[in-house]
Short mmCIF file of C-alpha atoms in Angstrom, two decimals:
data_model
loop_
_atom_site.label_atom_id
_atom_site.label_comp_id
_atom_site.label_asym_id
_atom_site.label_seq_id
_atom_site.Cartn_x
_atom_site.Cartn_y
_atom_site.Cartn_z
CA UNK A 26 114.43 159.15 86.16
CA UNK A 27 116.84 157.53 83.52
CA UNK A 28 117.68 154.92 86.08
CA UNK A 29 113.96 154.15 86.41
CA UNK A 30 114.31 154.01 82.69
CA UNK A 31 117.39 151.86 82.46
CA UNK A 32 115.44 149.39 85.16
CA UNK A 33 112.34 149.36 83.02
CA UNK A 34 114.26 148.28 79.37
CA UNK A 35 115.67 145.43 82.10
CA UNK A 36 112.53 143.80 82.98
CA UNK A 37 111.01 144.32 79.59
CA UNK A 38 114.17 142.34 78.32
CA UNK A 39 114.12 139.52 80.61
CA UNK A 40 110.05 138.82 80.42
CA UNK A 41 110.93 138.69 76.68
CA UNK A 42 113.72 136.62 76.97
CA UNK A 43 111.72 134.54 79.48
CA UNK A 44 108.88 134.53 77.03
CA UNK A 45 110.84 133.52 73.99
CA UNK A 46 112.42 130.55 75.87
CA UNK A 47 109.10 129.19 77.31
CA UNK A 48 107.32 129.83 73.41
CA UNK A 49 110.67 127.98 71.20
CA UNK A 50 111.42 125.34 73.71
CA UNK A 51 108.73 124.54 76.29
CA UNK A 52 105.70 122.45 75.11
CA UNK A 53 102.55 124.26 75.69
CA UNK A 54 101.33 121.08 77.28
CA UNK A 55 102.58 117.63 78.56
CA UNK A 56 102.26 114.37 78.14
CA UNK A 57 103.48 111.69 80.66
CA UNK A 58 102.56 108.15 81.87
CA UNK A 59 103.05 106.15 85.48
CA UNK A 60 102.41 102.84 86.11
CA UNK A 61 101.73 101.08 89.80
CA UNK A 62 101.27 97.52 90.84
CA UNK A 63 98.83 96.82 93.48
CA UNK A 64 98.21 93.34 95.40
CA UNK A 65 94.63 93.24 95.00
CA UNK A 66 92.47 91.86 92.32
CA UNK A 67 91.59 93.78 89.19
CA UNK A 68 87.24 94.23 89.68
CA UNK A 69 88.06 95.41 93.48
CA UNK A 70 90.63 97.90 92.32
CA UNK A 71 88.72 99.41 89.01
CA UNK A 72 85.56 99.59 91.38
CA UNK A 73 87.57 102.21 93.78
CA UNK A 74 87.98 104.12 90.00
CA UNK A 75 84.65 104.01 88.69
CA UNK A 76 82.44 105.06 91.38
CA UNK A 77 83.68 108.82 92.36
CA UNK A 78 82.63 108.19 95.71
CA UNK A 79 85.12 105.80 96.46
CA UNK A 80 87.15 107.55 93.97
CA UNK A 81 87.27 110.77 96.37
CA UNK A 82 88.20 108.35 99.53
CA UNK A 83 91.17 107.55 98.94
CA UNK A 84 93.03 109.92 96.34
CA UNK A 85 95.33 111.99 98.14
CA UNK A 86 94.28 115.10 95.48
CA UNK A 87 90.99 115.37 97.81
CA UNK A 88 91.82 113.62 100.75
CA UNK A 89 95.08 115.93 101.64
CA UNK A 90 92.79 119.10 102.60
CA UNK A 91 90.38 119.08 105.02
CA UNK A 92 88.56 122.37 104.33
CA UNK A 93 87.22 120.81 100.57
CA UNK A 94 83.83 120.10 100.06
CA UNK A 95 82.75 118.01 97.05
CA UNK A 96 79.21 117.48 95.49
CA UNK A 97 78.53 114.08 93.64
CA UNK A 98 76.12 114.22 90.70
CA UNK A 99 73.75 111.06 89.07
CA UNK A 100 74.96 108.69 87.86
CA UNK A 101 77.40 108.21 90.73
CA UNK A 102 79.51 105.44 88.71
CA UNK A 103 80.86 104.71 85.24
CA UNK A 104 80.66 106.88 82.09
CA UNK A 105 78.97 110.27 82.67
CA UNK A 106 79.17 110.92 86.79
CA UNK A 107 80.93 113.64 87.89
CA UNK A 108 81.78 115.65 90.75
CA UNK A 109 82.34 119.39 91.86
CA UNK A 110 84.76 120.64 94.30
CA UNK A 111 85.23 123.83 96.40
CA UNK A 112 88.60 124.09 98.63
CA UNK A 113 88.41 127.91 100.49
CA UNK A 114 91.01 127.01 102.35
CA UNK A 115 93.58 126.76 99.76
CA UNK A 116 91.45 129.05 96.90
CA UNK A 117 90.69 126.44 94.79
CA UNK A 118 88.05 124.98 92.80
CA UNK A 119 87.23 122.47 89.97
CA UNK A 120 85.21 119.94 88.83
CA UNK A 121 85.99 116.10 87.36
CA UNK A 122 83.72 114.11 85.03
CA UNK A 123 84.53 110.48 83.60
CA UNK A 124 84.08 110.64 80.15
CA UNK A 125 84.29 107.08 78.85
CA UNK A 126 84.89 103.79 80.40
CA UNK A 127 85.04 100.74 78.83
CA UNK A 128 82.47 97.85 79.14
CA UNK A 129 84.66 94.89 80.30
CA UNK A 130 86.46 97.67 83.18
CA UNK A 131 89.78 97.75 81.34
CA UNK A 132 90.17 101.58 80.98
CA UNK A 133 88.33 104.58 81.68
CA UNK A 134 88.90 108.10 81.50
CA UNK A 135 88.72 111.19 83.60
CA UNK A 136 88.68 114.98 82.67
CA UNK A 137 89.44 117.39 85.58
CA UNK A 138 88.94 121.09 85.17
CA UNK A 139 90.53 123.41 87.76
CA UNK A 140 90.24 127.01 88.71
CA UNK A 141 87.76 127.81 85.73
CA UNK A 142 89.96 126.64 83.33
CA UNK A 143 88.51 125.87 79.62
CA UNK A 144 91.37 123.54 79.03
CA UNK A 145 91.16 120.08 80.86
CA UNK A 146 93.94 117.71 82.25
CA UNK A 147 92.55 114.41 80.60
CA UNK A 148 93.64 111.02 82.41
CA UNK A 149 93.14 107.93 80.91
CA UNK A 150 93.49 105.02 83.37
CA UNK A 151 93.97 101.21 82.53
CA UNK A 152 93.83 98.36 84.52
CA UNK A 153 95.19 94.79 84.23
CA UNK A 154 95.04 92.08 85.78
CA UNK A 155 98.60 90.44 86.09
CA UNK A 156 97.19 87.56 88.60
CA UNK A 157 93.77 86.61 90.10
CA UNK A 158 95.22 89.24 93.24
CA UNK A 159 97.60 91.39 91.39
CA UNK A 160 96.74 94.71 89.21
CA UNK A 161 98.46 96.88 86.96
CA UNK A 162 97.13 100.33 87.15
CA UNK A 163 98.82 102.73 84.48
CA UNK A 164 98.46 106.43 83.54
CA UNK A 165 98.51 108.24 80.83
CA UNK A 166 98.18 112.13 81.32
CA UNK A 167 97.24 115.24 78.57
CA UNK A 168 97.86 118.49 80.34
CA UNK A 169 95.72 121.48 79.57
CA UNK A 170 97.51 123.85 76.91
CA UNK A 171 98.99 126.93 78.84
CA UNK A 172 99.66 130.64 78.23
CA UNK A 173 103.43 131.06 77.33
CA UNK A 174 103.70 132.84 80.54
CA UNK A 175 102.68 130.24 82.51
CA UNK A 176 104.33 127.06 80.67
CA UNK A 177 106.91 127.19 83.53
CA UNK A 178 104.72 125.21 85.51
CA UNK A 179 105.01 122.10 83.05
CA UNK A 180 108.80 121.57 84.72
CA UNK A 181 107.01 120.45 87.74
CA UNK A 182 103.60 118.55 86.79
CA UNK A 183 104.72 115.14 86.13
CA UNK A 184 106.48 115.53 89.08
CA UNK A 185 103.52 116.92 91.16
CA UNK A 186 101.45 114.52 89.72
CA UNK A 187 103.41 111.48 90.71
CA UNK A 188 103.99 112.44 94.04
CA UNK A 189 99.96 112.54 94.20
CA UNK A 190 99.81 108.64 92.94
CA UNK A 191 102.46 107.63 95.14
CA UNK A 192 100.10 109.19 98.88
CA UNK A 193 97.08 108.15 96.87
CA UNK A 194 98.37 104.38 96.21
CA UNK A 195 99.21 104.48 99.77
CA UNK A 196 95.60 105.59 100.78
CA UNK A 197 94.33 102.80 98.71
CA UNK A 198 95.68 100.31 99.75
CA UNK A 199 94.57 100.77 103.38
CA UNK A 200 91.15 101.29 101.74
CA UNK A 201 91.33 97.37 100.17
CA UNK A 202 92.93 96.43 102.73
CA UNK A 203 90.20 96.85 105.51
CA UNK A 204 87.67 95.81 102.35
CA UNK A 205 88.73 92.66 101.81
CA UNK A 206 89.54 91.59 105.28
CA UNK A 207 85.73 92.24 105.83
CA UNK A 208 84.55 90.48 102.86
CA UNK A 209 86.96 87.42 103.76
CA UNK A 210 86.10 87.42 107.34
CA UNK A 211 81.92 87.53 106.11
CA UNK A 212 82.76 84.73 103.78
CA UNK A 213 84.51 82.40 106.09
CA UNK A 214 82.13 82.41 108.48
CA UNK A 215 80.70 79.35 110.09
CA UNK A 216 78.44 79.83 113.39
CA UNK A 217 79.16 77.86 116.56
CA UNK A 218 82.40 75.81 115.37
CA UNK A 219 85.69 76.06 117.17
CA UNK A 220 88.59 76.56 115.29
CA UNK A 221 91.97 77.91 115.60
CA UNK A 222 93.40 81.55 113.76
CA UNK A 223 96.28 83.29 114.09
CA UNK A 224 96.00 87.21 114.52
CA UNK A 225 97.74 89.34 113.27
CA UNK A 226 98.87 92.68 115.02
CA UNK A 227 96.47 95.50 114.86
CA UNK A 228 96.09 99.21 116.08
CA UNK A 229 92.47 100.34 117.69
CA UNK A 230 91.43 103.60 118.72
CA UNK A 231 88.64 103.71 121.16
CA UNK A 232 87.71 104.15 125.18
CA UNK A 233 88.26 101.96 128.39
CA UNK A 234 85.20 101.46 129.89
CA UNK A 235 84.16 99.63 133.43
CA UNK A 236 80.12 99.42 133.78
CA UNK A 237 77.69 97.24 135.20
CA UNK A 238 77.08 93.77 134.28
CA UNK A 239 73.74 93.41 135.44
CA UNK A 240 71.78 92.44 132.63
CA UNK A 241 70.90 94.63 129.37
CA UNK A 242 73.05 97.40 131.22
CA UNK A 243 76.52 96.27 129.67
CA UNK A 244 75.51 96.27 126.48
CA UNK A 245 73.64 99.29 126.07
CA UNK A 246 76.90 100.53 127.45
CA UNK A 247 78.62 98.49 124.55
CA UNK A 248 76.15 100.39 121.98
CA UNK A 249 76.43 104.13 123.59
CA UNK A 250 80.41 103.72 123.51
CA UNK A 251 80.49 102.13 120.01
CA UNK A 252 78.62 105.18 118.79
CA UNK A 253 80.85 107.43 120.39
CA UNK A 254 83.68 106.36 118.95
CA UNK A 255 82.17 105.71 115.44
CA UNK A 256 81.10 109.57 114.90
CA UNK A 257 84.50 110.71 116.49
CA UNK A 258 86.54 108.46 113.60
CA UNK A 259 83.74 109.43 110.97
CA UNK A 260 82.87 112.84 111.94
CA UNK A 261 85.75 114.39 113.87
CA UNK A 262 88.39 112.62 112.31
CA UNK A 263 87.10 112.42 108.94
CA UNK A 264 87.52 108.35 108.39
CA UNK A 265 85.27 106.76 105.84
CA UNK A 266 84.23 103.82 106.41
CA UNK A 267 86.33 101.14 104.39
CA UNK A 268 89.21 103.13 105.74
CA UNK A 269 88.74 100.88 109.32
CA UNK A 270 87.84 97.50 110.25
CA UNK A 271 84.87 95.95 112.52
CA UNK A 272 85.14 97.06 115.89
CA UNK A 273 86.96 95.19 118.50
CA UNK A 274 85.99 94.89 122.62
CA UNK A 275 88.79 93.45 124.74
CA UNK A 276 88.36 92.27 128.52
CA UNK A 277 89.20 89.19 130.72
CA UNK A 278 87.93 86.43 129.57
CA UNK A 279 85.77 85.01 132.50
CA UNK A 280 84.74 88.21 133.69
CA UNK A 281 80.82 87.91 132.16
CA UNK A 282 80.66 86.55 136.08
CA UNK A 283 81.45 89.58 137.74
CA UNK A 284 79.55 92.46 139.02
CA UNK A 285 81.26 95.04 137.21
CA UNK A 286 83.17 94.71 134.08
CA UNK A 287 86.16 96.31 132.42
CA UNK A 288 86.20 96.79 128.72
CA UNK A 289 88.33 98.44 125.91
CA UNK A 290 86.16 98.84 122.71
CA UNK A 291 88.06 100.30 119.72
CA UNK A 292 88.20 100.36 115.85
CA UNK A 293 90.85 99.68 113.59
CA UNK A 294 92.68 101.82 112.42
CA UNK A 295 95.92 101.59 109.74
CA UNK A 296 98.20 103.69 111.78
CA UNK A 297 98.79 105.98 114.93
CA UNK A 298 97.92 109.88 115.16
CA UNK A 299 97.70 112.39 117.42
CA UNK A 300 93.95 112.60 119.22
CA UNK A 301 92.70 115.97 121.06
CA UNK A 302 90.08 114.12 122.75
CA UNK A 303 91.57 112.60 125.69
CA UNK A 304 88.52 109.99 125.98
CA UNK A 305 90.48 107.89 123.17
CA UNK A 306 93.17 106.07 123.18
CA UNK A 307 95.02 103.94 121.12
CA UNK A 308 96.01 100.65 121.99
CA UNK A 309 98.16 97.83 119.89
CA UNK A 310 96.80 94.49 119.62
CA UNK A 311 99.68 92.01 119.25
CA UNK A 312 99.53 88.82 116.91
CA UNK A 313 98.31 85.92 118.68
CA UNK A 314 96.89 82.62 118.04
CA UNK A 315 93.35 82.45 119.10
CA UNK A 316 90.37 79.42 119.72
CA UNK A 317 87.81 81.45 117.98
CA UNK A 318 83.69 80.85 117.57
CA UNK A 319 80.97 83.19 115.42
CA UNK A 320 77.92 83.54 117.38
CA UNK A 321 74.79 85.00 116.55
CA UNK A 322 72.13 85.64 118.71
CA UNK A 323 71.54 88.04 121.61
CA UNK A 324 74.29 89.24 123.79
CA UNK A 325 73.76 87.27 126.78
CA UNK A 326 74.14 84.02 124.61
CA UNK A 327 77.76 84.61 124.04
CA UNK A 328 78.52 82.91 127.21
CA UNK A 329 78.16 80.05 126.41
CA UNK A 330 80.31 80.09 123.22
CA UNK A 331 83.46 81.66 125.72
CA UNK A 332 82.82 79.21 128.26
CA UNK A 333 83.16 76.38 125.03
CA UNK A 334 86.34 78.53 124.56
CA UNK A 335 87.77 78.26 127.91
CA UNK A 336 86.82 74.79 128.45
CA UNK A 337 89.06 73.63 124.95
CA UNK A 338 92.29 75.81 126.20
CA UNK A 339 92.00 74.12 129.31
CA UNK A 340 91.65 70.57 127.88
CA UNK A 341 94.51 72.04 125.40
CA UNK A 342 96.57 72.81 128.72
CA UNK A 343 96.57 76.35 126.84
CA UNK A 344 97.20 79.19 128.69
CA UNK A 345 94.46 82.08 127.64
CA UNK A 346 94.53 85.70 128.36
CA UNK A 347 92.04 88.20 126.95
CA UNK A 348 88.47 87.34 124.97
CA UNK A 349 87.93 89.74 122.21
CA UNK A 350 84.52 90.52 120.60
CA UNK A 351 84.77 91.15 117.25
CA UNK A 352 81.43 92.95 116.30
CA UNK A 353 80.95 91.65 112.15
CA UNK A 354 78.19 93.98 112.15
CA UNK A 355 77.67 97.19 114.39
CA UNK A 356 75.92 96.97 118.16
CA UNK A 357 72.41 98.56 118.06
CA UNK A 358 69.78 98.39 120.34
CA UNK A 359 67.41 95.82 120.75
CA UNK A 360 69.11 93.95 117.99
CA UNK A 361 70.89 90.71 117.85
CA UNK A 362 74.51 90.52 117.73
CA UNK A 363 76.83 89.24 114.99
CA UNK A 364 80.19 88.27 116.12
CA UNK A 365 83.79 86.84 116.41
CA UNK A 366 84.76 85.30 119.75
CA UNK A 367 88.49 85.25 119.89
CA UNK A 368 90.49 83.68 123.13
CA UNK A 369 94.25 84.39 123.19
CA UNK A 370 96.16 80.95 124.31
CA UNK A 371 99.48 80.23 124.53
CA UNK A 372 101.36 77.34 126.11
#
């Protein structure tokens, strides 16, 4: 019994102790700030900030567990949207509100309150523009206060909280990345002229495909593939949709003659992971330079834009290998087609 005793006085020493330290030379809450450089310009960046939508895309805090589910709430950008989030998985829960931001999208800031917590962790972001394609993003982060007990915890924040910039900068930058190809591929358009690009290398998941080329049947086959694979990257795999570029159909060039044709149709993706479904695949794309055309019109017309194609690499004396179909908007049914026409050449 006295040992019980002796064992007691212990423990009731040490959580003193403990307590003592944490109340005379812990802060009851922290202040810290981290600053990132990003190679995009300043309204594309603060627009992945201000809209909780995108917001929720790309930052690792949400995007690291796949068992949360989030609510948005009007207005769904700038000062007074907010969000609510519910994570059974890992027996969480929150919500995060953007309390101010300012007018000419310098700064804005968040307050996120977790696990019932009265107290907030307040995050004021700025942003500034150190070139017309470079961005300064910087943080500046108010813990909540926290019970002497649990003030322990401030040892690790700022470095918990870093580590979460550092996956989420990561995340974002794939996100601009496939944003602003798209925008600079829609703005450099210009229908039925020939020109020459060089591609760079790039990594699509999707499904090999042979089908009839009789006509209508190969793309309807185009369409019921594309869909597949879109609602197994969206839906399966959890991929928004700036995280991956336009979708991409490789074959042999002069094969729109042929009876049957062989196709791989697949979507961008940023990098390589396993896939349970064994009808994808991923395939690399490697850089090339290309004779490339935009046609619009229905699908049958494209012929006549790759034949253009062929004929220049063989006045060239270009070797070509594959044509790829570069779909600048979605396949659908009974719909016209939008689309790059890339030929691989090489001496």
């Amino acid at each position: 019994m006295r040992f019980f005793k002796i064992i007691a006085v212990i423990i009731v020493l040490l959580v003193g102790a403990y307590a003592a330290s944490m109340y005379y030379f812990v802060d009851e809450s922290k202040d810290f700030k981290i600053e990132k450089e990003i190679d995009y310009p300043l309204e594309k960046v603060f627009s992945q900030f201000n809209n909780l939508q995108n917001f929720t895309r790309w930052n690792n805090f949400f995007t690291s567990s796949q068992s949360i589910d989030i609510d948005y709430y009007s207005p769904y950008e700038g000062q007074g949207s907010s969000i609510s989030y519910v994570d059974p998985k890992n027996d969480t829960d929150g919500e995060m509100f953007i309390r101010y931001q300012n007018p000419n999208g310098s700064s804005l800031r968040y307050q996120l309150f977790e696990d019932r917590n009265e107290n907030p962790t307040v995050v004021d972001v700025k942003f500034k523009a150190v070139s017309a394609e470079r961005t300064k993003i910087t943080w500046v982060v108010h813990t909540p206060k926290l019970s002497v007990l649990r003030r322990v915890e401030n040892f690790w924040t700022e470095d918990r909280f870093a580590e979460n910039i550092n996956k989420s900068m990561t995340n974002l930058k794939n996100v601009l990345g496939n944003k602003v190809e798209k925008d600079n591929q829609m703005a450099a358009i210009k229908y039925d002229s020939l020109m020459v690009e060089n591609e760079e290398q790039k990594l699509l998941l999707g499904i090999n495909v042979s089908t009839s080329n009789k006509k209508d049947a190969l793309y309807k086959n185009i369409v019921m593939n594309y869909n597949k694979i879109y609602n197994y990257t969206t839906m399966d795999l959890g991929k928004k949709d700036d995280e991956f570029g336009f979708p991409m159909l490789i074959t042999d060039a002069d094969n729109y003659k042929d009876k049957e044709v062989s196709y791989f149709l697949g979507i961008p993706l940023s990098k390589k992971f396993g896939v349970t479904d064994n009808n994808f695949s991923f395939r690399t794309i490697n850089a090339s330079q290309n004779y490339v055309m935009y046609y619009k019109g229905n699908y049958e017309g494209r012929v006549k834009a790759i034949q253009q194609l062929i004929q220049k690499a063989k006045k060239d004396e270009m070797r070509f290998n594959d044509i790829r179909q570069t779909f600048i908007e979605r396949p659908m049914d009974d719909q016209d087609v939008n689309m790059k026409l890339s030929l691989s050449v090489f001496k």
